Coordinates of C-alpha atoms in Angstrom, one line a residue:
Chain A
M41 CA 16.6 0.8 -34.9
V42 CA 15.0 -2.3 -33.4
V43 CA 13.5 -5.0 -35.7
K44 CA 9.8 -5.9 -35.4
S45 CA 10.4 -9.4 -34.0
Q46 CA 12.5 -7.9 -31.3
L47 CA 9.8 -5.3 -30.3
K48 CA 7.3 -8.2 -30.0
F49 CA 9.8 -10.3 -28.0
I50 CA 10.4 -7.5 -25.5
N51 CA 6.7 -6.9 -25.1
S52 CA 6.1 -10.6 -24.4
L53 CA 8.3 -10.2 -21.2
Q54 CA 5.3 -8.5 -19.6
Q55 CA 4.1 -12.1 -19.0
K56 CA 5.7 -14.3 -16.3
K57 CA 5.8 -17.3 -18.7
Y58 CA 8.1 -15.5 -21.1
R59 CA 10.2 -13.9 -18.4
T60 CA 10.9 -17.4 -16.9
Q61 CA 11.5 -18.9 -20.4
H62 CA 14.1 -16.3 -21.4
G63 CA 15.5 -15.3 -18.0
L64 CA 14.8 -11.6 -18.7
F65 CA 12.6 -8.9 -17.3
V66 CA 11.5 -5.4 -18.3
A67 CA 11.9 -2.2 -16.2
E68 CA 10.4 1.1 -17.3
G69 CA 11.2 4.7 -16.2
V70 CA 14.4 6.7 -16.0
K71 CA 14.8 6.3 -12.2
L72 CA 14.3 2.5 -12.1
V73 CA 16.4 1.8 -15.2
S74 CA 19.2 4.1 -13.9
E75 CA 19.3 2.3 -10.6
L76 CA 19.4 -1.1 -12.3
L77 CA 22.2 0.1 -14.7
S78 CA 24.3 1.0 -11.6
S79 CA 23.6 -2.3 -9.9
D80 CA 24.8 -5.9 -10.4
F81 CA 22.0 -6.8 -12.8
G82 CA 23.1 -7.9 -16.2
V83 CA 22.0 -5.6 -19.0
Y84 CA 20.3 -7.1 -22.1
G85 CA 19.4 -3.8 -23.7
V86 CA 18.1 -0.3 -22.8
Y87 CA 15.8 1.4 -25.3
T88 CA 15.1 5.1 -25.0
T89 CA 13.9 8.2 -26.8
S90 CA 16.2 10.3 -24.7
P91 CA 19.6 8.8 -24.1
E92 CA 20.8 12.1 -22.4
T93 CA 18.6 11.3 -19.4
L94 CA 20.7 8.1 -18.6
P95 CA 24.2 7.4 -17.4
S96 CA 26.2 6.3 -20.5
H97 CA 26.3 2.6 -21.2
E98 CA 27.2 0.6 -24.3
K99 CA 23.8 -1.2 -24.3
I100 CA 21.7 1.9 -24.7
I101 CA 19.9 2.2 -28.0
Q102 CA 18.0 5.2 -29.2
V103 CA 14.5 4.3 -30.4
S104 CA 11.4 6.2 -31.7
K105 CA 8.4 6.9 -29.5
V106 CA 6.4 4.5 -31.7
D107 CA 8.8 1.6 -31.2
L108 CA 9.0 2.3 -27.5
A109 CA 5.2 2.1 -27.2
K110 CA 5.3 -1.3 -28.9
M111 CA 7.7 -2.7 -26.3
S112 CA 6.0 -1.1 -23.3
G113 CA 3.4 -2.6 -21.0
L114 CA 2.2 0.9 -20.0
K115 CA -0.7 2.8 -21.4
T116 CA 1.4 5.9 -21.4
P117 CA 4.9 4.7 -22.1
N118 CA 7.8 6.2 -20.4
T119 CA 10.9 7.5 -22.3
V120 CA 13.1 4.6 -21.1
L121 CA 12.7 0.8 -21.1
G122 CA 15.4 -1.5 -20.0
V123 CA 15.6 -5.3 -20.4
F124 CA 17.7 -7.0 -17.7
Y125 CA 18.8 -10.6 -16.9
I126 CA 17.0 -12.2 -14.0
P127 CA 19.8 -13.2 -11.6
E128 CA 20.0 -17.0 -10.9
D129 CA 18.7 -18.0 -7.5
S130 CA 21.8 -18.2 -5.4
S131 CA 22.4 -19.1 -1.8
T132 CA 20.7 -17.0 0.9
I133 CA 22.3 -14.6 3.3
P134 CA 22.2 -15.7 6.9
H135 CA 24.1 -12.8 8.6
N136 CA 21.2 -10.3 8.9
W137 CA 17.4 -10.2 9.2
S138 CA 15.3 -11.7 6.4
V139 CA 11.7 -11.1 5.6
A140 CA 10.0 -14.4 4.5
L141 CA 6.7 -14.2 2.6
D142 CA 4.2 -17.0 2.6
D143 CA 2.2 -16.6 -0.6
V144 CA 1.9 -12.8 -0.7
R145 CA -0.1 -12.3 -3.9
D146 CA -0.6 -8.6 -4.4
P147 CA 2.1 -7.0 -6.5
G148 CA 1.7 -3.6 -4.7
N149 CA 2.3 -5.4 -1.3
L150 CA 5.5 -7.1 -2.5
G151 CA 6.9 -4.0 -4.1
T152 CA 6.2 -2.0 -0.9
I153 CA 7.8 -4.7 1.2
I154 CA 11.0 -4.6 -1.0
R155 CA 11.1 -0.8 -0.6
L156 CA 10.8 -1.2 3.2
C157 CA 13.6 -3.8 3.3
D158 CA 15.8 -1.4 1.5
W159 CA 15.0 1.4 4.0
F160 CA 15.5 -0.8 7.1
N161 CA 18.6 -2.5 5.7
I162 CA 17.1 -6.0 5.5
S163 CA 19.4 -7.8 3.0
Q164 CA 16.9 -10.2 1.5
V165 CA 13.3 -11.2 0.9
V166 CA 12.7 -14.9 0.8
C167 CA 9.5 -15.8 -1.0
S168 CA 7.5 -19.0 -1.1
P169 CA 7.1 -20.3 -4.7
N170 CA 3.5 -19.0 -4.9
T171 CA 4.4 -15.5 -3.9
V172 CA 3.8 -13.0 -6.8
D173 CA 6.8 -12.7 -9.2
C174 CA 9.1 -9.9 -8.2
Y175 CA 9.7 -9.0 -11.9
N176 CA 6.0 -8.4 -12.4
P177 CA 5.9 -4.8 -13.7
K178 CA 3.6 -3.7 -10.9
V179 CA 6.0 -5.0 -8.3
L180 CA 8.9 -3.1 -9.9
Q181 CA 6.8 0.0 -10.0
A182 CA 5.9 -0.2 -6.3
S183 CA 9.5 -1.1 -5.3
M184 CA 10.8 2.2 -6.7
G185 CA 14.2 0.9 -7.6
S186 CA 14.8 -0.9 -4.3
I187 CA 14.9 -4.1 -6.2
A188 CA 18.4 -3.1 -7.3
R189 CA 19.5 -3.3 -3.7
V190 CA 17.5 -6.1 -2.0
K191 CA 18.1 -9.7 -2.8
I192 CA 15.0 -11.7 -3.6
V193 CA 14.9 -15.5 -3.6
Y194 CA 12.0 -17.9 -4.3
I195 CA 12.5 -21.0 -2.3
D196 CA 10.7 -23.7 -0.2
L197 CA 10.2 -21.8 3.0
E198 CA 10.2 -24.9 5.2
K199 CA 13.6 -25.8 3.9
F200 CA 14.9 -22.2 4.2
I201 CA 13.8 -21.9 7.8
A202 CA 15.3 -25.3 8.8
D203 CA 18.6 -24.6 7.1
S204 CA 19.0 -21.1 8.5
K205 CA 18.9 -22.1 12.1
L206 CA 17.7 -18.5 12.9
S207 CA 14.8 -17.5 15.2
V208 CA 11.6 -17.1 13.3
Y209 CA 9.1 -14.4 14.3
G210 CA 5.7 -14.8 12.7
A211 CA 3.0 -12.1 12.5
F212 CA -0.3 -13.4 13.9
M213 CA -3.4 -12.0 15.4
G214 CA -3.2 -12.6 19.1
G215 CA 0.5 -13.1 19.3
K216 CA 2.8 -11.5 21.9
P217 CA 2.6 -7.7 21.7
V218 CA 5.6 -6.7 19.6
Y219 CA 6.4 -3.8 22.0
R220 CA 7.5 -6.4 24.6
E221 CA 9.8 -8.3 22.3
K222 CA 13.6 -7.8 22.4
F223 CA 14.8 -8.8 19.0
P224 CA 18.2 -10.5 18.3
E225 CA 20.9 -9.3 15.9
K226 CA 19.6 -11.5 13.1
G227 CA 16.4 -13.5 12.5
I228 CA 13.5 -14.1 10.1
L229 CA 10.3 -12.1 10.1
L230 CA 7.6 -14.3 8.5
M231 CA 4.5 -12.6 7.0
G232 CA 1.5 -14.5 5.7
N233 CA -0.9 -14.4 2.7
E234 CA -3.3 -11.4 2.5
G235 CA -6.4 -13.5 3.1
K236 CA -5.2 -16.7 4.8
G237 CA -2.3 -15.6 6.9
I238 CA 0.6 -18.0 7.6
S239 CA 0.0 -21.6 6.5
Q240 CA -0.2 -24.3 9.2
N241 CA 3.0 -26.1 8.1
L242 CA 5.0 -22.9 8.5
E243 CA 3.2 -21.9 11.7
A244 CA 4.7 -25.0 13.3
L245 CA 8.2 -23.6 12.6
V246 CA 7.6 -20.2 14.2
H247 CA 9.5 -19.6 17.4
Q248 CA 7.6 -16.5 18.5
K249 CA 4.2 -15.3 17.4
I250 CA 4.1 -11.5 17.5
S251 CA 1.4 -9.0 16.9
I252 CA 0.8 -5.3 16.6
P253 CA -1.5 -4.1 19.5
Q254 CA -4.9 -2.8 18.3
F255 CA -6.1 0.5 19.9
G256 CA -9.4 0.9 18.1
K257 CA -12.6 -1.0 18.4
K258 CA -12.1 -4.7 17.9
T259 CA -14.1 -4.7 14.7
T260 CA -11.1 -3.9 12.5
E261 CA -9.9 -7.3 11.4
S262 CA -6.3 -6.8 10.5
L263 CA -3.8 -4.5 9.0
N264 CA -2.7 -4.8 5.4
V265 CA 0.4 -7.1 5.1
A266 CA 2.6 -4.3 3.8
T267 CA 1.7 -1.8 6.6
A268 CA 2.1 -4.6 9.2
T269 CA 5.6 -5.3 7.8
A270 CA 6.4 -1.6 8.0
I271 CA 5.5 -1.5 11.7
L272 CA 7.3 -4.7 12.5
L273 CA 10.5 -3.9 10.7
N274 CA 10.5 -0.5 12.5
E275 CA 10.1 -2.3 15.8
I276 CA 13.0 -4.7 15.0
R277 CA 15.3 -1.8 14.0
R278 CA 14.4 0.7 16.7
D279 CA 15.3 -1.8 19.6
Chain B
M191 CA -37.0 -4.9 -9.5
V192 CA -35.1 -1.7 -10.3
V193 CA -36.0 0.5 -13.3
K194 CA -33.5 1.1 -16.0
S195 CA -33.0 4.8 -15.2
Q196 CA -32.3 3.9 -11.6
L197 CA -29.6 1.4 -12.7
K198 CA -28.0 4.1 -14.8
F199 CA -28.2 6.6 -12.0
I200 CA -26.5 4.3 -9.5
N201 CA -23.8 3.5 -12.0
S202 CA -23.1 7.2 -12.5
L203 CA -22.1 7.4 -8.8
Q204 CA -18.8 5.9 -9.8
Q205 CA -17.8 9.4 -10.8
K206 CA -17.1 12.1 -8.2
K207 CA -19.1 14.7 -10.1
Y208 CA -22.3 12.7 -9.6
R209 CA -21.5 11.7 -6.1
T210 CA -21.1 15.4 -5.1
Q211 CA -24.2 16.4 -7.1
H212 CA -26.5 13.8 -5.4
G213 CA -24.7 13.4 -2.0
L214 CA -24.6 9.7 -2.5
F215 CA -21.9 7.0 -2.8
V216 CA -21.7 3.4 -3.8
A217 CA -20.1 0.6 -1.7
E218 CA -19.7 -3.0 -3.0
G219 CA -19.2 -6.3 -1.2
V220 CA -20.9 -8.0 1.7
K221 CA -18.4 -7.0 4.4
L222 CA -18.3 -3.3 3.5
V223 CA -22.1 -2.9 3.0
S224 CA -22.8 -4.8 6.3
E225 CA -20.4 -2.5 8.2
L226 CA -22.0 0.6 6.7
L227 CA -25.5 -0.8 7.5
S228 CA -24.6 -1.0 11.1
S229 CA -23.0 2.5 11.2
D230 CA -24.4 6.0 11.3
F231 CA -24.5 6.3 7.5
G232 CA -27.9 7.0 6.0
V233 CA -29.1 4.2 3.6
Y234 CA -30.5 5.1 0.2
G235 CA -30.8 1.5 -0.9
V236 CA -29.0 -1.9 -0.9
Y237 CA -29.2 -4.1 -3.9
T238 CA -28.3 -7.8 -3.7
T239 CA -28.7 -11.2 -5.4
S240 CA -28.4 -12.8 -1.9
P241 CA -30.3 -11.0 0.8
E242 CA -29.6 -13.8 3.2
T243 CA -26.0 -12.7 3.4
L244 CA -26.9 -9.3 5.0
P245 CA -28.4 -8.2 8.3
S246 CA -32.1 -7.5 7.7
H247 CA -32.9 -3.9 6.7
E248 CA -36.0 -2.3 5.1
K249 CA -34.0 -0.8 2.3
I250 CA -32.7 -4.1 1.0
I251 CA -34.0 -5.0 -2.5
Q252 CA -33.3 -8.3 -4.2
V253 CA -32.1 -7.9 -7.8
S254 CA -30.9 -10.1 -10.7
K255 CA -27.2 -10.6 -11.4
V256 CA -27.7 -8.7 -14.7
D257 CA -29.1 -5.7 -13.0
L258 CA -26.4 -5.7 -10.3
A259 CA -23.7 -5.8 -13.1
K260 CA -25.4 -2.7 -14.6
M261 CA -25.1 -0.7 -11.3
S262 CA -21.6 -2.0 -10.5
G263 CA -18.2 -0.4 -11.2
L264 CA -16.4 -3.7 -10.9
K265 CA -15.4 -6.0 -13.7
T266 CA -16.6 -9.0 -11.7
P267 CA -19.5 -7.6 -9.7
N268 CA -20.0 -8.7 -6.1
T269 CA -23.3 -10.0 -4.8
V270 CA -24.1 -6.8 -2.9
L271 CA -24.1 -3.1 -3.7
G272 CA -25.2 -0.4 -1.3
V273 CA -25.9 3.2 -1.9
F274 CA -25.4 5.5 1.1
Y275 CA -25.7 9.2 1.9
I276 CA -22.5 11.2 2.1
P277 CA -22.5 12.7 5.6
E278 CA -22.5 16.5 5.7
D279 CA -19.1 17.9 6.7
S280 CA -19.5 18.7 10.4
S281 CA -17.2 20.1 13.0
T282 CA -14.0 18.4 13.7
I283 CA -13.1 16.4 16.8
P284 CA -10.3 18.1 18.9
H285 CA -10.0 15.6 21.8
N286 CA -7.8 12.9 20.2
W287 CA -5.1 12.6 17.5
S288 CA -6.0 13.5 13.9
V289 CA -4.2 12.6 10.8
A290 CA -4.1 15.6 8.3
L291 CA -3.4 14.9 4.7
D292 CA -1.9 17.5 2.4
D293 CA -3.0 16.5 -1.1
V294 CA -2.6 12.7 -0.9
R295 CA -3.7 11.6 -4.4
D296 CA -3.5 7.8 -4.5
P297 CA -6.8 6.1 -3.6
G298 CA -4.9 3.0 -2.2
N299 CA -2.9 5.3 0.1
L300 CA -5.9 7.1 1.5
G301 CA -7.8 3.8 2.0
T302 CA -4.8 2.3 3.8
I303 CA -4.5 5.4 6.0
I304 CA -8.2 5.2 7.0
R305 CA -7.7 1.5 7.9
L306 CA -4.7 2.4 10.0
C307 CA -6.6 5.2 11.8
D308 CA -9.3 2.7 12.7
W309 CA -6.6 0.3 14.1
F310 CA -4.8 2.9 16.1
N311 CA -8.0 4.6 17.4
I312 CA -7.4 7.9 15.5
S313 CA -10.9 9.5 15.4
Q314 CA -10.5 11.5 12.2
V315 CA -8.7 12.1 9.0
V316 CA -8.7 15.7 7.9
C317 CA -8.0 16.1 4.2
S318 CA -7.0 19.1 2.1
P319 CA -9.6 19.8 -0.6
N320 CA -7.3 18.3 -3.3
T321 CA -6.9 15.0 -1.5
V322 CA -8.5 12.1 -3.4
D323 CA -12.2 11.7 -2.6
C324 CA -12.8 9.2 0.2
Y325 CA -15.9 7.8 -1.5
N326 CA -13.9 6.8 -4.6
P327 CA -14.5 3.1 -5.0
K328 CA -10.8 2.3 -4.8
V329 CA -10.5 4.1 -1.5
L330 CA -13.5 2.3 -0.1
Q331 CA -11.9 -1.0 -1.2
A332 CA -8.6 -0.3 0.5
S333 CA -10.2 1.0 3.7
M334 CA -11.9 -2.4 4.2
G335 CA -14.9 -1.0 6.0
S336 CA -13.0 1.3 8.3
I337 CA -14.7 4.2 6.6
A338 CA -17.7 3.3 8.8
R339 CA -15.8 4.1 11.9
V340 CA -13.3 6.9 11.1
K341 CA -14.6 10.4 10.5
I342 CA -13.3 12.0 7.3
V343 CA -13.5 15.8 6.7
Y344 CA -12.4 17.9 3.7
I345 CA -11.3 21.3 4.9
D346 CA -8.8 24.1 4.5
L347 CA -5.9 22.6 6.5
E348 CA -4.4 26.0 7.4
K349 CA -7.7 27.0 9.0
F350 CA -8.1 23.6 10.7
I351 CA -4.6 23.7 12.2
A352 CA -5.0 27.3 13.4
D353 CA -8.5 26.6 15.0
S354 CA -7.4 23.3 16.6
K355 CA -4.6 24.9 18.8
L356 CA -3.0 21.4 18.9
S357 CA 0.6 20.5 18.3
V358 CA 1.3 19.7 14.7
Y359 CA 3.9 17.0 13.9
G360 CA 4.9 16.9 10.2
A361 CA 6.6 14.0 8.5
F362 CA 9.8 15.3 6.7
M363 CA 13.1 13.9 5.5
G364 CA 15.7 15.0 7.9
G365 CA 13.3 15.8 10.8
K366 CA 13.9 14.8 14.4
P367 CA 14.2 11.0 14.7
V368 CA 10.7 9.9 15.8
Y369 CA 12.2 7.4 18.4
R370 CA 13.3 10.4 20.5
E371 CA 9.9 12.1 20.5
K372 CA 7.5 11.9 23.4
F373 CA 4.1 12.5 22.0
P374 CA 1.3 14.3 23.9
E375 CA -2.3 13.0 24.5
K376 CA -3.7 14.7 21.5
G377 CA -2.2 16.3 18.4
I378 CA -2.1 16.4 14.6
L379 CA 0.1 14.2 12.4
L380 CA 0.5 16.0 9.1
M381 CA 1.5 13.9 6.0
G382 CA 2.3 15.3 2.6
N383 CA 1.6 14.5 -1.1
E384 CA 3.3 11.4 -2.6
G385 CA 5.6 13.4 -4.8
K386 CA 5.9 16.9 -3.3
G387 CA 5.6 16.3 0.4
I388 CA 4.1 18.9 2.7
S389 CA 3.5 22.3 1.0
Q390 CA 5.4 25.4 2.1
N391 CA 2.4 27.2 3.6
L392 CA 1.6 24.2 5.9
E393 CA 5.3 23.6 6.7
A394 CA 5.3 27.0 8.3
L395 CA 2.6 25.8 10.8
V396 CA 4.4 22.6 11.8
H397 CA 5.6 22.6 15.4
Q398 CA 7.9 19.6 15.2
K399 CA 9.3 18.0 12.1
I400 CA 9.8 14.3 12.6
S401 CA 11.3 11.5 10.5
I402 CA 11.7 7.8 10.4
P403 CA 15.4 6.8 10.7
Q404 CA 16.8 5.2 7.6
F405 CA 19.0 2.1 8.2
G406 CA 19.8 1.1 4.6
K407 CA 22.0 2.9 2.0
K408 CA 21.1 6.5 1.6
T409 CA 19.9 5.9 -2.0
T410 CA 16.4 4.9 -0.9
E411 CA 14.6 8.2 -1.4
S412 CA 11.6 7.9 0.9
L413 CA 8.9 5.6 2.2
N414 CA 5.5 5.4 0.7
V415 CA 3.1 7.8 2.5
A416 CA 0.8 5.0 3.8
T417 CA 3.7 2.9 5.2
A418 CA 5.2 6.0 6.8
T419 CA 1.9 6.8 8.4
A420 CA 1.7 3.2 9.7
I421 CA 5.1 3.6 11.4
L422 CA 4.4 7.1 12.8
L423 CA 1.0 6.2 14.2
N424 CA 2.5 3.1 15.8
E425 CA 5.2 5.4 17.4
I426 CA 2.5 7.8 18.7
R427 CA 0.5 5.0 20.3
R428 CA 3.3 2.8 21.7
D429 CA 4.6 5.7 23.8

């Protein structure tokens, strides 16, 4: 049994304003909630019509379909909704590759990039403050549970790059063909905004501009930022 | 000036049923419509509030913002909407690589794959009949005009593969690591459905199962079909 004010409170977490205010986010679906339950994320509460589909946990509460629908942000609610604590921004990890995102705005793109980092063993995604919120429900959906394994930090990218002392590879049209690049053990792959690319102040901090060779007619303007990240991470790891 | 019945007719083309019935599809936005105007697609009509933004064409009609909104499928209509003829399914192209899609259902994935084919000079995308319609507005949006340059065919994939006599590479979990594969001049890259992968009857026709090595923890299930296609096409072309 969940009281009415609580249902409303959980539903409000669909909005970034309330997520930030309360330090909580909502995850929906058995797979995503199960992965978060077995991760380091703090659990506020898990609400489900079917507790038997989840690993046992003291914070699991059985609720009615009607109550679940009131908490959910989905048109067709799932059977499981979890509320988790947003981890505090902690120090960054310098001993591996990082993907740095300069104002990536599309939730699907960020979610896909998080999933790619998980696949390619990239420990962290470092986002400029204007990058879309990683606890946005559409990002969580596209990340497919990878958010439980990849660290995500929002930080001033200029400061992060300066502090890291790592080589910065930036994706640009007309950069050095990536096939000719020999990548080091650790570094930063910087990807730009969907429309504007990498901003000028960050461009100045890039050590090597790289690009994905184009084989078709030159009319194709660019690749989507998530597919470009896929290809570049594959190039970094296959070396 | 466009009569009311015509506005309603054009709006109906948001639905596949009416697109198929009339052999027409709708494209919105200056860039997409301009690219289609300079392609081989037949033009039924182009409706715009700002004719000066388009290359001149006898089928361009100036309309009011209100009329454009009535034709549009978008919440915030663009300044340009074009109606084009769906090309008749013609014979397939055997002298290059093809991407074959076995029931890919997500419009964003198909659009992204079309854009990738354009980038990597893959002449055609061959789709199983249950793959999402390439004239779906969301596919057109994600393809970013590449639909004007990549041939798309809906066909029985078993028959297509048998007739082509080309080597078929299928993306599977646990296939041969793609980095060890030396690809021929032409062939078929077969990608499966988002949830179910490649169906059994097509699996039997695959000559080489390939997969993208995973570097992270083995809990990440798979890559999204569009990002996997990005990496595999890059591998085919970089050889």
